[in-house]
């Protein structure tokens, strides 16, 4: 099914960016908000993105106006009667999304696909609200939508292959990298990222290492920025909320460090609030934050209370502690059939920017060696707990001699 016209519901942080991306590809888009003021704010956001392109000489002012003409801003539902695809980008609350899905189901033509940009709510659940669950799908863009290449395509239990194919082709036409993800808490990228960020926070909370030390060590391994800089960029509230969703979904092995809620109590929301793990009060929009001695005192006070999480009472930071955890989660996702090995690599490279050489986490696993990985995870399990328990796929591979690069066979062949 071809997508000739799209409707976006919600012109906030994500909706405006998504509408810009669609118009940039030459596809007409209807953009809906709750009132004129918010609508105008969304339209201004889109214009600013285009103006940035004009300023860089990537498009002419005439082209900018042509693209803007493809956008129909509205506060009414009527223009949605003519769209082939609706992308819902309203706040992450079922009580707000539910009426949107009901209304769109009622007024859109029978062939229209209803997609949600939700980060965590159930796609199957959203489908069940409608009379067209086979045409309801997750289409998860990343922030900022006009920059980030990855789009997770998440079918619900009832979503048809035809719907998945249509939105995958559509995402490709936007010059994005769509990756199919089986529905699970956190989908793929947040499921991998959050335990990794949480482990960094645990290291800090336990006094195993400082913020800058951990950030620098991870950057040296091929991450575009350290875990604390990344958390500050994403927002402490967003990360803490995602962490809760994963804890609820996967249980104790994803229990968030206590420091997350303390950071919120300390009103350290990250870059957007002027301070998080770093202090941004005197930093420009693209400048890095400064270390914050006040936070160090707050963390030390927490260390006295919680103590280290090891049975020996000693805790250490090493880059492997974070890397082995996220690699293991990627293998767990693979063995559950959440995505294929190549899709996981695309998601990691395009969604997280982790690409030390060729490929992402699974290529790193092959380079480390599957036997070394299992041994390392077993040691961490003994020292730090069950969250490091190796995925059974890793033991199977080790026992069968699929050791990675050194045996020419691992997650990939060499
Ligand atoms: N912000 C991110 O980094 C990010 C990244 C990926 C996915 N998401 C997801 O995208 C969705 C939107 O998040 P956001 O950050 O853009 O939120 P936001 O609060 O910035 O924007 C939501 C907009 O929806 C509008 N809205 C509410 N009800 C509406 C309705 N009935 N009709 C039309 N507009 C309505 C609000 O006025 C608001 O402007 C959420 O599900 C979120 O989880 C967010």
Short mmCIF file of C-alpha atoms and ligand atoms in Angstrom, two decimals:
data_model
loop_
_atom_site.label_atom_id
_atom_site.label_comp_id
_atom_site.label_asym_id
_atom_site.label_seq_id
_atom_site.Cartn_x
_atom_site.Cartn_y
_atom_site.Cartn_z
CA UNK A 1 0.00 0.00 0.00
CA UNK A 2 1.47 3.37 -1.00
CA UNK A 3 1.42 6.37 1.34
CA UNK A 4 0.53 9.58 -0.54
CA UNK A 5 -0.60 11.74 2.36
CA UNK A 6 0.15 11.59 6.10
CA UNK A 7 -1.48 13.04 9.22
CA UNK A 8 0.54 13.77 12.35
CA UNK A 9 -1.33 14.25 15.64
CA UNK A 10 0.62 16.41 18.10
CA UNK A 11 3.12 19.08 17.03
CA UNK A 12 5.39 18.95 20.09
CA UNK A 13 9.02 17.83 20.30
CA UNK A 14 8.51 14.73 18.15
CA UNK A 15 5.43 15.54 16.04
CA UNK A 16 6.91 18.74 14.59
CA UNK A 17 10.18 16.97 13.73
CA UNK A 18 8.33 14.04 12.13
CA UNK A 19 6.16 16.40 10.04
CA UNK A 20 9.30 18.20 8.87
CA UNK A 21 10.92 14.93 7.78
CA UNK A 22 7.79 13.91 5.85
CA UNK A 23 7.41 17.26 4.09
CA UNK A 24 11.11 17.25 3.26
CA UNK A 25 10.52 14.03 1.32
CA UNK A 26 7.83 15.76 -0.72
CA UNK A 27 4.84 14.06 0.93
CA UNK A 28 1.90 16.27 2.01
CA UNK A 29 1.28 16.21 5.74
CA UNK A 30 -1.61 17.36 7.94
CA UNK A 31 -0.40 18.51 11.37
CA UNK A 32 -2.88 18.69 14.24
CA UNK A 33 -2.66 20.37 17.64
CA UNK A 34 -5.05 21.12 20.48
CA UNK A 35 -5.01 24.90 19.91
CA UNK A 36 -3.68 27.58 17.55
CA UNK A 37 -0.86 28.60 19.88
CA UNK A 38 0.66 25.10 20.08
CA UNK A 39 0.06 24.62 16.37
CA UNK A 40 1.96 27.79 15.55
CA UNK A 41 4.78 26.71 17.89
CA UNK A 42 5.04 23.42 15.96
CA UNK A 43 5.01 25.18 12.57
CA UNK A 44 7.73 27.55 13.82
CA UNK A 45 9.86 24.57 14.88
CA UNK A 46 9.58 23.11 11.38
CA UNK A 47 10.41 26.44 9.74
CA UNK A 48 13.50 26.78 11.98
CA UNK A 49 14.76 23.34 10.88
CA UNK A 50 14.38 24.39 7.24
CA UNK A 51 15.99 27.78 7.91
CA UNK A 52 18.98 25.91 9.32
CA UNK A 53 19.30 24.11 5.98
CA UNK A 54 19.01 27.39 4.06
CA UNK A 55 21.70 28.96 6.29
CA UNK A 56 24.02 26.05 5.47
CA UNK A 57 23.33 26.48 1.75
CA UNK A 58 21.60 23.10 1.51
CA UNK A 59 18.37 24.56 0.15
CA UNK A 60 17.12 27.86 -1.26
CA UNK A 61 14.53 30.12 0.47
CA UNK A 62 12.13 29.23 -2.42
CA UNK A 63 12.55 25.52 -1.72
CA UNK A 64 11.88 26.23 1.95
CA UNK A 65 8.53 27.84 1.06
CA UNK A 66 7.64 24.93 -1.27
CA UNK A 67 8.27 22.45 1.55
CA UNK A 68 6.26 24.51 4.03
CA UNK A 69 3.32 24.49 1.57
CA UNK A 70 3.18 20.70 1.92
CA UNK A 71 2.18 21.13 5.57
CA UNK A 72 -1.48 21.73 6.45
CA UNK A 73 -1.67 22.92 10.06
CA UNK A 74 -5.04 22.30 11.68
CA UNK A 75 -6.89 22.01 14.97
CA UNK A 76 -9.64 19.98 13.31
CA UNK A 77 -9.96 16.24 12.67
CA UNK A 78 -11.61 16.64 9.24
CA UNK A 79 -8.43 16.71 7.08
CA UNK A 80 -7.53 13.28 8.50
CA UNK A 81 -10.34 11.76 6.44
CA UNK A 82 -8.02 11.91 3.44
CA UNK A 83 -4.74 10.57 4.80
CA UNK A 84 -3.24 7.12 4.18
CA UNK A 85 -1.25 7.06 7.41
CA UNK A 86 -1.72 8.73 10.79
CA UNK A 87 1.27 9.11 13.10
CA UNK A 88 0.21 9.85 16.65
CA UNK A 89 2.78 11.86 18.68
CA UNK A 90 0.78 13.10 21.67
CA UNK A 91 2.10 12.79 25.27
CA UNK A 92 3.02 9.36 26.61
CA UNK A 93 -0.19 8.72 28.54
CA UNK A 94 -2.78 6.12 27.60
CA UNK A 95 -5.59 8.45 28.69
CA UNK A 96 -4.39 10.99 26.05
CA UNK A 97 -3.56 8.50 23.29
CA UNK A 98 -6.73 6.42 23.64
CA UNK A 99 -9.22 9.14 22.52
CA UNK A 100 -6.91 9.99 19.61
CA UNK A 101 -6.95 6.38 18.39
CA UNK A 102 -10.73 6.13 18.86
CA UNK A 103 -11.33 9.33 16.91
CA UNK A 104 -8.94 8.47 14.08
CA UNK A 105 -10.44 4.97 13.81
CA UNK A 106 -13.88 6.54 13.52
CA UNK A 107 -13.11 9.22 10.90
CA UNK A 108 -10.26 7.81 8.76
CA UNK A 109 -11.02 5.74 5.69
CA UNK A 110 -10.97 1.93 6.19
CA UNK A 111 -7.56 1.56 4.51
CA UNK A 112 -5.75 4.14 6.65
CA UNK A 113 -2.91 2.87 8.87
CA UNK A 114 -2.76 4.20 12.43
CA UNK A 115 0.78 4.41 13.83
CA UNK A 116 2.03 5.50 17.23
CA UNK A 117 5.35 7.10 18.09
CA UNK A 118 5.06 5.78 21.66
CA UNK A 119 8.32 4.94 23.42
CA UNK A 120 6.85 2.43 25.84
CA UNK A 121 3.08 1.85 25.61
CA UNK A 122 1.74 -1.38 24.15
CA UNK A 123 1.09 -1.35 20.42
CA UNK A 124 -1.19 -4.38 20.79
CA UNK A 125 -3.10 -2.42 23.45
CA UNK A 126 -3.50 0.58 21.14
CA UNK A 127 -4.65 -1.74 18.34
CA UNK A 128 -7.26 -3.28 20.61
CA UNK A 129 -8.87 0.15 21.10
CA UNK A 130 -9.66 0.29 17.38
CA UNK A 131 -11.74 -1.77 14.95
CA UNK A 132 -8.64 -2.12 12.74
CA UNK A 133 -5.94 -3.74 14.94
CA UNK A 134 -4.29 -5.25 11.84
CA UNK A 135 -3.61 -1.68 10.66
CA UNK A 136 -2.14 -0.38 13.93
CA UNK A 137 1.63 -0.33 14.28
CA UNK A 138 4.43 1.31 16.25
CA UNK A 139 6.58 3.76 14.32
CA UNK A 140 9.19 4.95 16.78
CA UNK A 141 11.27 7.90 15.61
CA UNK A 142 14.18 9.11 17.73
CA UNK A 143 14.95 12.62 18.92
CA UNK A 144 15.75 14.80 17.04
CA UNK A 145 13.61 13.21 14.34
CA UNK A 146 15.09 15.28 11.50
CA UNK A 147 18.60 14.07 12.38
CA UNK A 148 18.28 10.54 13.75
CA UNK A 149 18.17 7.92 11.01
CA UNK A 150 16.68 5.03 12.95
CA UNK A 151 12.97 4.22 13.03
CA UNK A 152 11.75 1.19 15.01
CA UNK A 153 8.80 -0.52 13.32
CA UNK A 154 6.86 -2.42 15.98
CA UNK A 155 3.99 -4.71 14.97
CA UNK A 156 1.45 -5.50 17.69
CA UNK A 157 -0.01 -8.99 18.12
CA UNK A 158 -2.66 -8.35 15.44
CA UNK A 159 -0.67 -6.15 13.02
CA UNK A 160 -0.65 -7.50 9.46
CA UNK A 161 2.50 -8.04 7.39
CA UNK A 162 1.00 -5.69 4.80
CA UNK A 163 0.86 -2.86 7.36
CA UNK A 164 4.46 -3.52 8.43
CA UNK A 165 5.62 -3.53 4.81
CA UNK A 166 3.76 -0.30 4.02
CA UNK A 167 5.25 1.66 6.93
CA UNK A 168 8.71 0.16 6.36
CA UNK A 169 8.67 1.31 2.72
CA UNK A 170 7.33 4.67 3.87
CA UNK A 171 10.18 5.07 6.42
CA UNK A 172 12.70 4.19 3.70
CA UNK A 173 11.16 6.85 1.46
CA UNK A 174 11.98 9.34 4.26
CA UNK A 175 15.63 8.20 3.95
CA UNK A 176 15.48 6.56 7.37
CA UNK A 177 16.68 3.12 8.46
CA UNK A 178 13.60 1.17 9.57
CA UNK A 179 14.28 -1.78 11.86
CA UNK A 180 11.57 -4.32 12.67
CA UNK A 181 11.23 -4.88 16.40
CA UNK A 182 9.00 -7.46 18.08
CA UNK A 183 6.96 -5.83 20.81
CA UNK A 184 8.77 -5.91 24.17
CA UNK A 185 9.31 -3.42 27.00
CA UNK A 186 11.65 -0.64 25.78
CA UNK A 187 11.42 -2.05 22.22
CA UNK A 188 15.02 -2.55 21.05
CA UNK A 189 17.08 0.60 21.55
CA UNK A 190 15.81 1.62 24.99
CA UNK A 191 15.97 -1.98 26.15
CA UNK A 192 19.71 -2.00 25.34
CA UNK A 193 20.51 1.54 26.39
CA UNK A 194 18.81 1.80 29.77
CA UNK A 195 20.59 -1.09 31.56
CA UNK A 196 23.88 0.33 30.25
CA UNK A 197 23.09 3.81 31.61
CA UNK A 198 21.87 2.28 34.85
CA UNK A 199 25.14 0.36 35.29
CA UNK A 200 27.09 3.60 34.86
CA UNK A 201 24.88 5.22 37.51
CA UNK A 202 25.41 2.22 39.82
CA UNK A 203 29.19 2.57 39.42
CA UNK A 204 28.90 6.22 40.41
CA UNK A 205 26.51 5.56 43.27
CA UNK A 206 28.80 2.85 44.67
CA UNK A 207 31.85 5.09 44.48
CA UNK A 208 33.58 2.80 41.94
CA UNK A 209 34.49 5.74 39.69
CA UNK A 210 33.63 9.37 38.97
CA UNK A 211 31.42 10.82 36.26
CA UNK A 212 34.19 12.05 33.99
CA UNK A 213 36.29 8.92 34.40
CA UNK A 214 33.39 6.72 33.28
CA UNK A 215 32.40 9.06 30.44
CA UNK A 216 35.95 9.19 29.10
CA UNK A 217 36.45 5.43 29.36
CA UNK A 218 33.29 4.70 27.35
CA UNK A 219 34.07 7.33 24.72
CA UNK A 220 37.46 5.70 24.25
CA UNK A 221 35.61 2.47 23.33
CA UNK A 222 33.70 4.03 20.42
CA UNK A 223 30.66 5.66 22.04
CA UNK A 224 29.93 9.14 20.64
CA UNK A 225 29.56 10.45 24.21
CA UNK A 226 29.82 9.06 27.72
CA UNK A 227 26.75 7.66 29.55
CA UNK A 228 26.38 10.67 31.87
CA UNK A 229 26.63 13.21 29.04
CA UNK A 230 24.07 11.15 27.13
CA UNK A 231 21.69 10.96 30.10
CA UNK A 232 21.92 14.73 30.54
CA UNK A 233 21.12 15.19 26.84
CA UNK A 234 18.13 12.81 26.91
CA UNK A 235 16.75 14.23 30.17
CA UNK A 236 16.82 12.65 33.63
CA UNK A 237 13.00 12.43 33.79
CA UNK A 238 12.75 10.60 30.44
CA UNK A 239 15.53 8.15 31.39
CA UNK A 240 14.13 7.54 34.88
CA UNK A 241 10.68 6.85 33.41
CA UNK A 242 12.11 4.48 30.77
CA UNK A 243 14.06 2.74 33.55
CA UNK A 244 10.83 2.16 35.49
CA UNK A 245 9.12 0.66 32.42
CA UNK A 246 12.01 -1.78 31.97
CA UNK A 247 12.07 -2.68 35.67
CA UNK A 248 8.35 -3.43 35.49
CA UNK A 249 8.82 -5.45 32.30
CA UNK A 250 11.97 -7.45 33.07
CA UNK A 251 11.95 -7.51 36.86
CA UNK A 252 14.83 -7.31 39.30
CA UNK A 253 17.67 -7.58 36.81
CA UNK A 254 16.71 -4.10 35.58
CA UNK A 255 16.07 -2.50 38.95
CA UNK A 256 17.09 1.17 38.68
CA UNK A 257 19.84 2.57 40.89
CA UNK A 258 18.52 4.70 43.73
CA UNK A 259 20.47 7.67 42.40
CA UNK A 260 17.97 8.12 39.53
CA UNK A 261 15.16 9.21 41.85
CA UNK A 262 17.61 11.26 43.93
CA UNK A 263 18.67 13.14 40.79
CA UNK A 264 15.02 14.04 40.21
CA UNK A 265 14.64 15.09 43.86
CA UNK A 266 17.77 17.25 43.46
CA UNK A 267 15.99 18.80 40.42
CA UNK A 268 18.84 17.75 38.18
CA UNK A 269 16.93 17.20 34.94
CA UNK A 270 19.96 17.29 32.67
CA UNK A 271 20.91 19.84 30.04
CA UNK A 272 17.36 21.15 29.61
CA UNK A 273 17.20 22.08 33.32
CA UNK A 274 20.68 23.65 33.44
CA UNK A 275 22.17 20.85 35.53
CA UNK A 276 22.22 17.08 35.69
CA UNK A 277 25.35 15.01 36.14
CA UNK A 278 27.15 18.06 34.78
CA UNK A 279 26.53 21.77 35.27
CA UNK A 280 25.36 23.59 32.11
CA UNK A 281 24.59 26.96 33.71
CA UNK A 282 27.36 28.70 31.76
CA UNK A 283 27.48 26.34 28.74
CA UNK A 284 26.25 27.27 25.25
CA UNK A 285 23.84 24.92 23.41
CA UNK A 286 26.66 22.89 21.86
CA UNK A 287 29.19 23.19 24.69
CA UNK A 288 29.84 20.41 27.19
CA UNK A 289 28.89 20.82 30.84
CA UNK A 290 31.28 21.31 33.72
CA UNK A 291 31.84 18.93 36.65
CA UNK A 292 29.67 19.89 39.61
CA UNK A 293 31.32 19.59 43.06
CA UNK A 294 27.92 19.96 44.75
CA UNK A 295 26.72 16.74 43.10
CA UNK A 296 29.80 14.91 44.33
CA UNK A 297 28.78 15.71 47.91
CA UNK A 298 25.22 14.54 47.28
CA UNK A 299 26.45 11.27 45.76
CA UNK A 300 28.85 10.69 48.64
CA UNK A 301 26.00 11.08 51.11
CA UNK A 302 24.06 8.43 49.17
CA UNK A 303 27.12 6.10 49.14
CA UNK A 304 27.16 6.11 52.94
CA UNK A 305 23.54 4.99 52.89
CA UNK A 306 23.48 2.38 50.13
CA UNK A 307 27.06 1.05 50.24
CA UNK A 308 28.58 -1.07 47.49
CA UNK A 309 26.45 -3.77 45.88
CA UNK A 310 29.05 -6.54 45.96
CA UNK A 311 29.21 -9.43 48.37
CA UNK A 312 32.86 -8.63 49.08
CA UNK A 313 31.91 -5.04 49.92
CA UNK A 314 34.26 -3.75 47.24
CA UNK A 315 33.12 -2.37 43.94
CA UNK A 316 35.12 -1.58 40.84
CA UNK A 317 34.47 0.17 37.60
CA UNK A 318 35.80 -1.15 34.35
CA UNK A 319 34.52 -0.35 30.85
CA UNK A 320 33.83 -4.12 30.47
CA UNK A 321 31.30 -3.91 33.29
CA UNK A 322 29.10 -1.68 31.10
CA UNK A 323 29.99 -3.25 27.75
CA UNK A 324 29.37 -6.87 28.76
CA UNK A 325 25.99 -5.93 30.20
CA UNK A 326 24.77 -4.20 27.02
CA UNK A 327 26.21 -6.88 24.74
CA UNK A 328 24.47 -9.57 26.81
CA UNK A 329 21.18 -7.65 26.50
CA UNK A 330 21.64 -7.50 22.72
CA UNK A 331 22.12 -11.28 22.68
CA UNK A 332 19.04 -11.79 24.88
CA UNK A 333 17.03 -9.67 22.42
CA UNK A 334 18.42 -11.73 19.55
CA UNK A 335 17.59 -15.08 21.15
CA UNK A 336 14.05 -13.84 21.87
CA UNK A 337 13.69 -12.98 18.18
CA UNK A 338 13.07 -9.27 18.93
CA UNK A 339 15.16 -8.36 15.86
CA UNK A 340 17.72 -10.08 13.64
CA UNK A 341 21.47 -9.75 14.21
CA UNK A 342 21.87 -7.28 11.32
CA UNK A 343 18.85 -5.25 12.50
CA UNK A 344 20.32 -5.06 16.01
CA UNK A 345 23.55 -3.74 14.53
CA UNK A 346 21.68 -1.14 12.43
CA UNK A 347 19.73 -0.03 15.52
CA UNK A 348 22.88 0.26 17.62
CA UNK A 349 24.80 2.20 14.98
CA UNK A 350 21.95 4.45 13.78
CA UNK A 351 20.11 4.80 17.12
CA UNK A 352 22.96 4.87 19.64
CA UNK A 353 25.87 5.95 17.47
CA UNK A 354 28.01 3.08 18.79
CA UNK A 355 30.25 1.87 16.02
CA UNK A 356 33.85 1.28 17.04
CA UNK A 357 34.83 -0.04 13.62
CA UNK A 358 32.52 -2.06 11.40
CA UNK A 359 29.19 -2.96 12.99
CA UNK A 360 27.87 -2.53 16.52
CA UNK A 361 27.54 -4.62 19.69
CA UNK A 362 27.40 -8.08 18.12
CA UNK A 363 30.48 -7.40 16.01
CA UNK A 364 32.20 -6.26 19.21
CA UNK A 365 31.13 -9.54 20.84
CA UNK A 366 32.70 -11.45 17.95
CA UNK A 367 35.88 -9.39 18.27
CA UNK A 368 36.14 -9.96 22.04
CA UNK A 369 35.53 -13.70 21.59
CA UNK A 370 32.41 -15.52 22.78
CA UNK A 371 34.38 -17.66 25.26
CA UNK A 372 35.98 -14.57 26.82
CA UNK A 373 32.57 -12.94 26.99
CA UNK A 374 30.95 -15.88 28.83
CA UNK A 375 33.86 -16.04 31.26
CA UNK A 376 33.63 -12.29 31.93
CA UNK A 377 29.85 -12.40 32.43
CA UNK A 378 30.17 -15.35 34.82
CA UNK A 379 32.71 -13.39 36.89
CA UNK A 380 30.49 -10.31 36.98
CA UNK A 381 27.51 -12.48 37.95
CA UNK A 382 29.46 -13.79 40.94
CA UNK A 383 30.68 -10.35 41.96
CA UNK A 384 27.69 -8.15 41.15
CA UNK A 385 24.65 -10.35 40.71
CA UNK A 386 22.19 -12.04 38.39
CA UNK A 387 21.80 -9.13 35.98
CA UNK A 388 25.06 -10.33 34.35
CA UNK A 389 23.87 -13.91 33.85
CA UNK A 390 24.97 -14.82 30.30
CA UNK A 391 22.32 -15.32 27.61
CA UNK A 392 22.07 -19.05 26.83
CA UNK A 393 22.84 -18.29 23.17
CA UNK A 394 26.35 -17.30 24.27
CA UNK A 395 27.00 -20.63 26.04
CA UNK A 396 25.56 -22.52 23.06
CA UNK A 397 27.88 -20.64 20.73
CA UNK A 398 30.91 -21.16 22.95
CA UNK A 399 30.23 -24.90 23.28
CA UNK A 400 29.79 -25.24 19.51
CA UNK A 401 33.01 -23.38 18.74
CA UNK A 402 31.29 -20.27 17.37
CA UNK A 403 33.84 -18.05 19.09
CA UNK A 404 33.68 -15.01 16.84
CA UNK A 405 36.45 -13.55 14.69
CA UNK A 406 39.10 -15.99 15.96
CA UNK A 407 37.10 -19.04 14.80
CA UNK A 408 35.77 -17.17 11.74
CA UNK A 409 32.22 -17.84 12.94
CA UNK A 410 30.22 -16.01 15.55
CA UNK A 411 27.17 -13.79 15.16
CA UNK A 412 28.59 -13.15 11.70
CA UNK A 413 31.04 -15.03 9.51
CA UNK A 414 34.59 -13.77 8.87
N1 LIG B 1 10.76 13.48 23.28
C1 LIG B 1 11.47 12.44 22.90
O1 LIG B 1 12.72 12.43 22.97
C2 LIG B 1 10.78 11.24 22.33
C3 LIG B 1 11.51 10.33 21.54
C4 LIG B 1 10.84 9.25 20.95
C5 LIG B 1 9.49 9.09 21.17
N2 LIG B 1 8.80 9.98 21.97
C6 LIG B 1 7.36 9.76 22.12
O2 LIG B 1 6.67 10.65 21.26
C7 LIG B 1 5.41 11.01 21.83
C8 LIG B 1 5.32 12.52 21.91
O3 LIG B 1 6.35 12.99 22.75
P1 LIG B 1 6.86 14.50 22.70
O4 LIG B 1 8.15 14.52 23.45
O5 LIG B 1 6.80 15.02 21.32
O6 LIG B 1 5.72 15.21 23.59
P2 LIG B 1 5.39 16.76 23.65
O7 LIG B 1 4.73 16.97 24.96
O8 LIG B 1 6.58 17.58 23.30
O9 LIG B 1 4.30 16.97 22.47
C9 LIG B 1 3.03 16.40 22.47
C10 LIG B 1 2.08 17.37 21.82
O10 LIG B 1 0.83 16.73 21.62
C11 LIG B 1 -0.18 17.69 21.76
N3 LIG B 1 -1.46 17.03 21.97
C12 LIG B 1 -1.98 16.49 23.10
N4 LIG B 1 -3.20 15.95 22.84
C13 LIG B 1 -3.46 16.17 21.54
C14 LIG B 1 -4.55 15.85 20.68
N5 LIG B 1 -5.61 15.21 21.14
N6 LIG B 1 -4.49 16.24 19.40
C15 LIG B 1 -3.41 16.90 18.92
N7 LIG B 1 -2.34 17.23 19.68
C16 LIG B 1 -2.36 16.85 20.97
C17 LIG B 1 0.29 18.54 22.94
O11 LIG B 1 -0.35 19.81 22.94
C18 LIG B 1 1.78 18.63 22.68
O12 LIG B 1 2.13 19.77 21.95
C19 LIG B 1 5.34 10.30 23.17
O13 LIG B 1 4.64 9.11 23.01
C20 LIG B 1 6.80 10.04 23.50
O14 LIG B 1 6.97 8.92 24.34
C21 LIG B 1 9.40 11.05 22.53
#
